PDB file of C-alpha atoms and ligand atoms in Angstrom:
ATOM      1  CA  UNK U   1      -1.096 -18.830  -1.530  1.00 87.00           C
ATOM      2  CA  UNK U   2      -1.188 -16.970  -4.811  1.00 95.00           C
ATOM      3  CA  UNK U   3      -1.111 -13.038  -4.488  1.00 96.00           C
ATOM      4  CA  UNK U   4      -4.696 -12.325  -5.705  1.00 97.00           C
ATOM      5  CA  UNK U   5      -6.099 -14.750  -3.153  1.00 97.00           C
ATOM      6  CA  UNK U   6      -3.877 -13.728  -0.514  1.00 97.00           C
ATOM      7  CA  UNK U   7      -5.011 -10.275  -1.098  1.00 97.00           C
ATOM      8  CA  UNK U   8      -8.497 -10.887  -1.418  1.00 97.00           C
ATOM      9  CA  UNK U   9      -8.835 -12.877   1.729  1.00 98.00           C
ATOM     10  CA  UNK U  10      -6.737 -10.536   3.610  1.00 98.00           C
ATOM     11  CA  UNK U  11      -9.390  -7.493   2.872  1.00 97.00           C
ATOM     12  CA  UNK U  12     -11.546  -9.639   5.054  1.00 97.00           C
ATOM     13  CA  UNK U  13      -9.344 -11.198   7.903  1.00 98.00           C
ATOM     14  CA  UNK U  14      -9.822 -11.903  10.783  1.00 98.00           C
ATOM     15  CA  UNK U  15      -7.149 -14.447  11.830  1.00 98.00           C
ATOM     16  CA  UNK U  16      -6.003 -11.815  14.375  1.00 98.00           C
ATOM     17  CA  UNK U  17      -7.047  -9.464  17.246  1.00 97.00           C
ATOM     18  CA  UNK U  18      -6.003  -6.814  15.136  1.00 97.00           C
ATOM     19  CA  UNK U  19      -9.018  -6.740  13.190  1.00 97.00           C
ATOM     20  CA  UNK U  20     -11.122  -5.312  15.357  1.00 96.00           C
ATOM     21  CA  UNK U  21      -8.492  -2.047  15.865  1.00 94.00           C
ATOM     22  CA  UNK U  22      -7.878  -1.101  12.213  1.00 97.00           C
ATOM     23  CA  UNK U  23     -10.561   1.283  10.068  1.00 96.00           C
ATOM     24  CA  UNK U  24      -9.229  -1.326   6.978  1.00 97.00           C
ATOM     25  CA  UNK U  25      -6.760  -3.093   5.964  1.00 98.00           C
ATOM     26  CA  UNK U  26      -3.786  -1.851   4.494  1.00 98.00           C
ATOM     27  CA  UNK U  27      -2.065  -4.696   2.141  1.00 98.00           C
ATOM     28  CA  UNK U  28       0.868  -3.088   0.707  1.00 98.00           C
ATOM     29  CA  UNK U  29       1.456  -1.116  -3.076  1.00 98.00           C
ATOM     30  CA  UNK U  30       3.248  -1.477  -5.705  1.00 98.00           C
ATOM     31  CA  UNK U  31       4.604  -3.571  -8.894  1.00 98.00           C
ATOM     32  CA  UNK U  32       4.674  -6.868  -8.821  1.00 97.00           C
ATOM     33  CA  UNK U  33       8.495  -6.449 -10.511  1.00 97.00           C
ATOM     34  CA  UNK U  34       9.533  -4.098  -8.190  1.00 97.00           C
ATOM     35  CA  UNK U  35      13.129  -4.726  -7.170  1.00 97.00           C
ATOM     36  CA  UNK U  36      13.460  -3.069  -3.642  1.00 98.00           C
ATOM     37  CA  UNK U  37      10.238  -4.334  -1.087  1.00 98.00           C
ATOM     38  CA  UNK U  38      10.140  -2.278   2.024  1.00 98.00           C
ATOM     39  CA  UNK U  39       8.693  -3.727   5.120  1.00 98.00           C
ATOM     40  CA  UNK U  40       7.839  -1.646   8.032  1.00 97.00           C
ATOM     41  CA  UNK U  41       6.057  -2.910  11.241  1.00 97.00           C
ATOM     42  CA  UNK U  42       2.454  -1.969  11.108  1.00 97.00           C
ATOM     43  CA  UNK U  43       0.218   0.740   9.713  1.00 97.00           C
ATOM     44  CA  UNK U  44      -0.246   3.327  11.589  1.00 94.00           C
ATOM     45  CA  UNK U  45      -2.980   5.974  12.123  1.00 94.00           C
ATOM     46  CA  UNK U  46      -2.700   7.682   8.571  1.00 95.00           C
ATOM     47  CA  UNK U  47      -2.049   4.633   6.789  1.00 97.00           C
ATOM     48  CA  UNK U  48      -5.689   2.840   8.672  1.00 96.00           C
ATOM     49  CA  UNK U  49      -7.367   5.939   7.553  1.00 96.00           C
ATOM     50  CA  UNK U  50      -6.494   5.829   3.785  1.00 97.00           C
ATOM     51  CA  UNK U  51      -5.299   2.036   2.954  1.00 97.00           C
ATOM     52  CA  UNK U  52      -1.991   2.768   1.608  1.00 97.00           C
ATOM     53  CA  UNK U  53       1.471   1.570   3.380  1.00 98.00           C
ATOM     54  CA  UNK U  54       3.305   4.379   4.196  1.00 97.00           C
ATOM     55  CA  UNK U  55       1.675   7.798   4.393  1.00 96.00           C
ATOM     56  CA  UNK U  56       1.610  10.834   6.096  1.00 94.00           C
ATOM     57  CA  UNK U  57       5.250  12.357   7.708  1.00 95.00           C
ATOM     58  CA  UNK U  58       6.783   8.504   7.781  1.00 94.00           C
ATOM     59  CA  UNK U  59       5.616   8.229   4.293  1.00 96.00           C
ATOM     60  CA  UNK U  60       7.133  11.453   3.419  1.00 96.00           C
ATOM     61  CA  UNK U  61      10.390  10.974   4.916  1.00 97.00           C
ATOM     62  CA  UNK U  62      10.289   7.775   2.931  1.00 97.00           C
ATOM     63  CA  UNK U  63       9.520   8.934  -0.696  1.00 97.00           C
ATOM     64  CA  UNK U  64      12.956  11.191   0.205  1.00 96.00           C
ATOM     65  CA  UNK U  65      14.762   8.360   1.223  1.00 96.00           C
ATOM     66  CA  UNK U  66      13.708   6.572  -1.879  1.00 97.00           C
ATOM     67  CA  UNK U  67      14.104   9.456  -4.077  1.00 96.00           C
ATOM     68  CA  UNK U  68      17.758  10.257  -2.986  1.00 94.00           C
ATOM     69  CA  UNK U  69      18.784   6.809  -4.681  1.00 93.00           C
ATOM     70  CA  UNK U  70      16.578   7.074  -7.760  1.00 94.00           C
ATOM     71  CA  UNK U  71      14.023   5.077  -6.255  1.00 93.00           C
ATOM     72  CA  UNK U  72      10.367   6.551  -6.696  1.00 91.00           C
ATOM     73  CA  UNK U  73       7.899   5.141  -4.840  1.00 94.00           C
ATOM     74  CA  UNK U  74       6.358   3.690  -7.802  1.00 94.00           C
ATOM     75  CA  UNK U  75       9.109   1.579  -8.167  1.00 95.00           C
ATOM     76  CA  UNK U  76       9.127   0.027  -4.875  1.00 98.00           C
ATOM     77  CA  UNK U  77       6.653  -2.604  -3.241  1.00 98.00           C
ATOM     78  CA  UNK U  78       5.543  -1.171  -0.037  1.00 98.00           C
ATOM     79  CA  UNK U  79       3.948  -3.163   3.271  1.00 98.00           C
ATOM     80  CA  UNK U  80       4.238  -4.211   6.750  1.00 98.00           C
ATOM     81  CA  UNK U  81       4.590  -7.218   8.931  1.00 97.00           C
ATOM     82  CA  UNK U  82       0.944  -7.441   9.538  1.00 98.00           C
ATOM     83  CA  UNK U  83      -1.762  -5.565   7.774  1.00 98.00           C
ATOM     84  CA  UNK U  84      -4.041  -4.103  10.630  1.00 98.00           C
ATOM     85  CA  UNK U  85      -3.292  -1.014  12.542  1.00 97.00           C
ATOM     86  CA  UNK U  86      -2.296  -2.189  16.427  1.00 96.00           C
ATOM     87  CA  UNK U  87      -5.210  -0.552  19.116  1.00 94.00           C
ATOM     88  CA  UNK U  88      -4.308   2.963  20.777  1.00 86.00           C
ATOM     89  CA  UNK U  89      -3.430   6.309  20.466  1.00 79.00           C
ATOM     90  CA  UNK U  90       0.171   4.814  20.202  1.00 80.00           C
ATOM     91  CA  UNK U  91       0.194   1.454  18.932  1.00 84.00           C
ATOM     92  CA  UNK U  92       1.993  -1.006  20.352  1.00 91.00           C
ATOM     93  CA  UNK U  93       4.167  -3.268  18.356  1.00 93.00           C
ATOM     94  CA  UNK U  94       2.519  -6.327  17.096  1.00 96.00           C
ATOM     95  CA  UNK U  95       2.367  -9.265  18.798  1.00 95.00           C
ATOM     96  CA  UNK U  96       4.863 -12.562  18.065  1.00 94.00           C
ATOM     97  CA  UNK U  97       1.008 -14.268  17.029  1.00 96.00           C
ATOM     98  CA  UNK U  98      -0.093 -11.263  15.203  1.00 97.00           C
ATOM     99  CA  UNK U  99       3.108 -11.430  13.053  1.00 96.00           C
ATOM    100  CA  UNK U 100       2.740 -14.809  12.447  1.00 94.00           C
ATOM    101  CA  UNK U 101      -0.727 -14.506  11.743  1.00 96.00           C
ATOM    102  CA  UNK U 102      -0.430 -12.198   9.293  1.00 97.00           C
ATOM    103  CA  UNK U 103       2.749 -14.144   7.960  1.00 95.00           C
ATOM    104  CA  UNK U 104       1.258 -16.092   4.950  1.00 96.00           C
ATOM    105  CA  UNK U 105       0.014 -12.591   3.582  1.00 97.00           C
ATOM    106  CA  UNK U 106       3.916 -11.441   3.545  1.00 96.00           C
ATOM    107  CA  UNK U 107       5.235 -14.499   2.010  1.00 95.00           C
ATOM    108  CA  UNK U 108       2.841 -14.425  -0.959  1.00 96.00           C
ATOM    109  CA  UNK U 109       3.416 -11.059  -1.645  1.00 97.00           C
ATOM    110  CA  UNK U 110       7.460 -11.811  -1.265  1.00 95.00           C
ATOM    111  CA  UNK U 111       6.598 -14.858  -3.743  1.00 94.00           C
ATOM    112  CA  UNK U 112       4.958 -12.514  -6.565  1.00 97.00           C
ATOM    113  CA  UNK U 113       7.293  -9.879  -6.618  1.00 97.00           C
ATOM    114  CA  UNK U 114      10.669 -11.772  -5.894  1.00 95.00           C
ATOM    115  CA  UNK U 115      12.455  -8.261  -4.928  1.00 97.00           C
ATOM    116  CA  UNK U 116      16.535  -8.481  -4.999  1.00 97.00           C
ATOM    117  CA  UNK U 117      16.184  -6.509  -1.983  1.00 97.00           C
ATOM    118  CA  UNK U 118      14.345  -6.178   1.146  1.00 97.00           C
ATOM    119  CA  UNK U 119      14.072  -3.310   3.101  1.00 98.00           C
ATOM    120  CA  UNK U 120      13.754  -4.206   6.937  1.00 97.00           C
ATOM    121  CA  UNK U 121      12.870  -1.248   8.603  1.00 97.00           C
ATOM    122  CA  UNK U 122      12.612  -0.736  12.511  1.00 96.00           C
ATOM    123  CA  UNK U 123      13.297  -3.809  15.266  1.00 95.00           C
ATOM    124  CA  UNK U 124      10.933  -6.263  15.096  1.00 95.00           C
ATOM    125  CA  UNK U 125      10.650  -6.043  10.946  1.00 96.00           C
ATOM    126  CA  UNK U 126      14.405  -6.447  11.103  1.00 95.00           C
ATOM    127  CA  UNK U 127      14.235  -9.858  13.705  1.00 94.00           C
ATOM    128  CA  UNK U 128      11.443 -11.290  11.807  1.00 94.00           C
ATOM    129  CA  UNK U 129      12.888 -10.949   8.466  1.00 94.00           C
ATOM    130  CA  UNK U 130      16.335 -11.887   9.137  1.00 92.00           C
ATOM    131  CA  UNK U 131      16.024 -14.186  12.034  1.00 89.00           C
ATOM    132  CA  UNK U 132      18.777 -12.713  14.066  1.00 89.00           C
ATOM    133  CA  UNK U 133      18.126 -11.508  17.608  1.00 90.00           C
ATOM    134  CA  UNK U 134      19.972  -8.093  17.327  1.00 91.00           C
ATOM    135  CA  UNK U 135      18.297  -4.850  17.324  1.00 93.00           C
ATOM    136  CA  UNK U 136      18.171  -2.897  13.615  1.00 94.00           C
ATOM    137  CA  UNK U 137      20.669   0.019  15.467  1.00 93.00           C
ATOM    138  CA  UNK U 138      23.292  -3.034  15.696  1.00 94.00           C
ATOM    139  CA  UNK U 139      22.855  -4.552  12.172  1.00 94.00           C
ATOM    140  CA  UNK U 140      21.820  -1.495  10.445  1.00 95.00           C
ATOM    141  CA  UNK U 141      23.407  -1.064   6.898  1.00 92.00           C
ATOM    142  CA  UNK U 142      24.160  -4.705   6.254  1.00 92.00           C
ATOM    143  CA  UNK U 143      23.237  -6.877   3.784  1.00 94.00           C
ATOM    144  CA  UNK U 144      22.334 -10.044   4.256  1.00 93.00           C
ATOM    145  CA  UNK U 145      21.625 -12.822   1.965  1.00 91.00           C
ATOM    146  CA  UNK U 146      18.700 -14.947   2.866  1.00 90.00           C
ATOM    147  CA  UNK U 147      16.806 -17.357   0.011  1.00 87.00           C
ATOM    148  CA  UNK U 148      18.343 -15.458  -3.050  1.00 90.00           C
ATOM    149  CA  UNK U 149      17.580 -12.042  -1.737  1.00 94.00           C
ATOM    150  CA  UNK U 150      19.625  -9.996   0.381  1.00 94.00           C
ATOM    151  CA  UNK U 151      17.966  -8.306   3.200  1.00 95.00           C
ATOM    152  CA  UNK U 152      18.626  -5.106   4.453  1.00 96.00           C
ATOM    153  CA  UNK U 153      17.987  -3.914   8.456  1.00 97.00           C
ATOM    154  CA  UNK U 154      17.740  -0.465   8.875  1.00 97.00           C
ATOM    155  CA  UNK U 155      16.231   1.933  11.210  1.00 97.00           C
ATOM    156  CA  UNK U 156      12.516   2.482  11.704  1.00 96.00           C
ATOM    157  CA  UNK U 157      10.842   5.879  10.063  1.00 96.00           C
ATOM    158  CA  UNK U 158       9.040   6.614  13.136  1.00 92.00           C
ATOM    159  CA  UNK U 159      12.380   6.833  14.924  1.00 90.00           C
ATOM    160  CA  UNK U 160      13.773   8.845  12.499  1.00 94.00           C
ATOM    161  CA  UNK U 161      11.257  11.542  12.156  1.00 93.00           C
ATOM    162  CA  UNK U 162      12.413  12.426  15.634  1.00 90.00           C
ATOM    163  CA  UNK U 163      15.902  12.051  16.108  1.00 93.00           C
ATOM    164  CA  UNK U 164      17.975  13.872  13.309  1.00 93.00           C
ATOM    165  CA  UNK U 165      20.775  11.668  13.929  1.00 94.00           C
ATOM    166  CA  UNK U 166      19.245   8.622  13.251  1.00 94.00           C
ATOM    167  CA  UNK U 167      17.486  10.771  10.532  1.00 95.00           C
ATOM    168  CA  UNK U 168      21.116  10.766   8.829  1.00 95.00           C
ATOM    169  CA  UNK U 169      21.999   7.451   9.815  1.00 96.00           C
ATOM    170  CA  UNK U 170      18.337   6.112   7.832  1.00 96.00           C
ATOM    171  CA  UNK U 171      19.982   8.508   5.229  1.00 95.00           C
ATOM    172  CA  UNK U 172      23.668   6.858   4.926  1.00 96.00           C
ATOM    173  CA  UNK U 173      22.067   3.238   4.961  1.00 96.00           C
ATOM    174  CA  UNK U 174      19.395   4.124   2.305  1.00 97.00           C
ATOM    175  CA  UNK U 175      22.575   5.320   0.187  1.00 96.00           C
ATOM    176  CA  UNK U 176      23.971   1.806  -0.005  1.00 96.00           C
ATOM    177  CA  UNK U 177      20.877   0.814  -2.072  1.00 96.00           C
ATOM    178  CA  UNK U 178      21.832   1.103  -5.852  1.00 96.00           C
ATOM    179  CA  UNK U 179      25.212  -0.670  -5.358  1.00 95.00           C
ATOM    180  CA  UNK U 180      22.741  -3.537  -3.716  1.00 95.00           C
ATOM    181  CA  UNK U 181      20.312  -3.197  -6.670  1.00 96.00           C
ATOM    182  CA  UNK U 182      22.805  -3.849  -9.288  1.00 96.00           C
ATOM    183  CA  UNK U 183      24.234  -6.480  -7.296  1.00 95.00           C
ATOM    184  CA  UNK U 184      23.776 -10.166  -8.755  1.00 93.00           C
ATOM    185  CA  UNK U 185      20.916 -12.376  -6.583  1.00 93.00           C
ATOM    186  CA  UNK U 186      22.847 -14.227  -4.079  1.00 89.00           C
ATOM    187  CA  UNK U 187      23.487 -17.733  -4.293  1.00 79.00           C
ATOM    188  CA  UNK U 188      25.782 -18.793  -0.900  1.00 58.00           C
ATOM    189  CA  UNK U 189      25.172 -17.151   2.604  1.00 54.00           C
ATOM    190  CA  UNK U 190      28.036 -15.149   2.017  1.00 46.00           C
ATOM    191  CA  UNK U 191      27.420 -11.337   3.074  1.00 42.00           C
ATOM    192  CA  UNK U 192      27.985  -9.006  -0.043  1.00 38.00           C
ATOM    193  CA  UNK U 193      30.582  -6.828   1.383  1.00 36.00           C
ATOM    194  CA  UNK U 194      28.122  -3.672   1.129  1.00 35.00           C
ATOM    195  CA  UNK U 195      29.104  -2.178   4.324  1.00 36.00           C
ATOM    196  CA  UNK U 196      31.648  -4.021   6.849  1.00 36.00           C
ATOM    197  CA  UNK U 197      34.089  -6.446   6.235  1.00 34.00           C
ATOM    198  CA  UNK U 198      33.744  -8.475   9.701  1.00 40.00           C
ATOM    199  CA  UNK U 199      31.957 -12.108   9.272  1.00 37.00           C
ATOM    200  CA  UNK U 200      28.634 -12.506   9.817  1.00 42.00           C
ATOM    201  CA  UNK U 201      27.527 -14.418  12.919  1.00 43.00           C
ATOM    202  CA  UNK U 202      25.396 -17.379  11.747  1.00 38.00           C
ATOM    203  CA  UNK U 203      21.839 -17.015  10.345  1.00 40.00           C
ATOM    204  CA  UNK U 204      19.036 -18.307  11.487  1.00 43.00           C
ATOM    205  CA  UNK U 205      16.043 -19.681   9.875  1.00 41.00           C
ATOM    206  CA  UNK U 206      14.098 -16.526   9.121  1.00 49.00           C
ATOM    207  CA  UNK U 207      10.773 -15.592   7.975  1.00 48.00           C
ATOM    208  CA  UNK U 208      10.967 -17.491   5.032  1.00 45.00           C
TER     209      UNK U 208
HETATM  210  S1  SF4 Q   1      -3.148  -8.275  11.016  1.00 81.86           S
HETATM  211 FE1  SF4 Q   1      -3.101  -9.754   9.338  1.00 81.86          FE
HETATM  212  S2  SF4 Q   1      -3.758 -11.696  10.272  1.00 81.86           S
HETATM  213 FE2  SF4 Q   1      -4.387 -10.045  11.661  1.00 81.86          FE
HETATM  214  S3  SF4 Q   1      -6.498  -9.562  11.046  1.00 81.86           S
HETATM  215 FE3  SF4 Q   1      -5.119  -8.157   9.938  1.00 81.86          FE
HETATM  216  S4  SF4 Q   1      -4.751  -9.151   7.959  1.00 81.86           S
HETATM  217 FE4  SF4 Q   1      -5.564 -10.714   9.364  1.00 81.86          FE
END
């Protein structure tokens, strides 16, 4: 699906339960040349309210993130597994159907901007978008090269925001970034020794 249909149909979706919990929906922002895409889960209550990915204190903590690697956030593509905020005071994590749902959306926008890098942040963004079964605290920091892009599990904002340590663990992954960036576009499933040296365990297909 192109991006401008994708984004036009998804501004009216209803594939998914979710659209009857979110205010709107909240695509994703940001150039279509962008070289670092950042996925988080969901939107959450700020993000419904005003349409944009990543707002409020997660948003904040993010533009810092970003901007202690020379990263504004007008240089990044910003969005979430699926578009609609999850029902409740605390949202649950989306559904397996509700990702998948929502999955065509993602892949278009993956299509048109064709990051280097993709920022997995949080559990179930990590799984989805690499494949593998561990949690983002186990493969945090690594990069891994999937379809000519290397993905990149880290920890979730929302977790961060309360737990200073993982606060400076988000920190110490987000500092790997520029040597990623400036890294050529992988071309084998070799990992680009970013952060360990140990092998890989074998990939699964992923989201794409
Ligand atoms: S979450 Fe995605 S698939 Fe579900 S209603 Fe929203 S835009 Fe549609």
């Amino acid at each position: 699906m192109e991006f401008a249909e994708a984004q036009k149909e998804a501004l009216g979706c209803t594939k998914c339960g979710l659209c009857q919990s979110r205010t709107q929906v909240v695509f994703g922002e940001g150039p279509l040349n962008a070289g670092l895409f950042v996925v988080g889960e969901a939107p959450g209550f700020n993000e419904d309210a005003q349409g944009k990915p990543f707002v409020g204190a997660s948003g904040m903590l993010l533009d810092r993130l970003l901007d202690s690697v020379g990263v504004g956030r007008d240089r990044a593509y910003l969005t979430t597994l699926v578009k609609c905020r999850p029902p409740g005071a605390f949202p649950r994590p989306p559904k397996p159907s509700e990702v998948s749902s929502c999955r065509p959306y993602l892949l278009s926008q993956l299509a048109a901007v064709d990051p280097l890098v993709v920022v997995a942040m949080g559990d179930l963004a990590s799984r989805v978008l690499t494949g593998r079964k561990e949690s983002a605290a186990r493969i945090r920091g690594r990069a891994i090269p999937l379809d000519g892009r290397y993905v990149f599990p880290t920890l979730s904002l929302a977790r961060a925001l309360y737990t200073p340590a993982d606060r400076a663990l988000l920190l110490s992954d987000f500092s790997r970034l520029p040597e990623l960036l400036a890294a050529e576009r992988p071309s084998t499933y070799e990992t680009l020794n970013v952060t360990r040296s140990e092998e890989p365990e074998p990939l699964q297909p992923g989201l794409w």
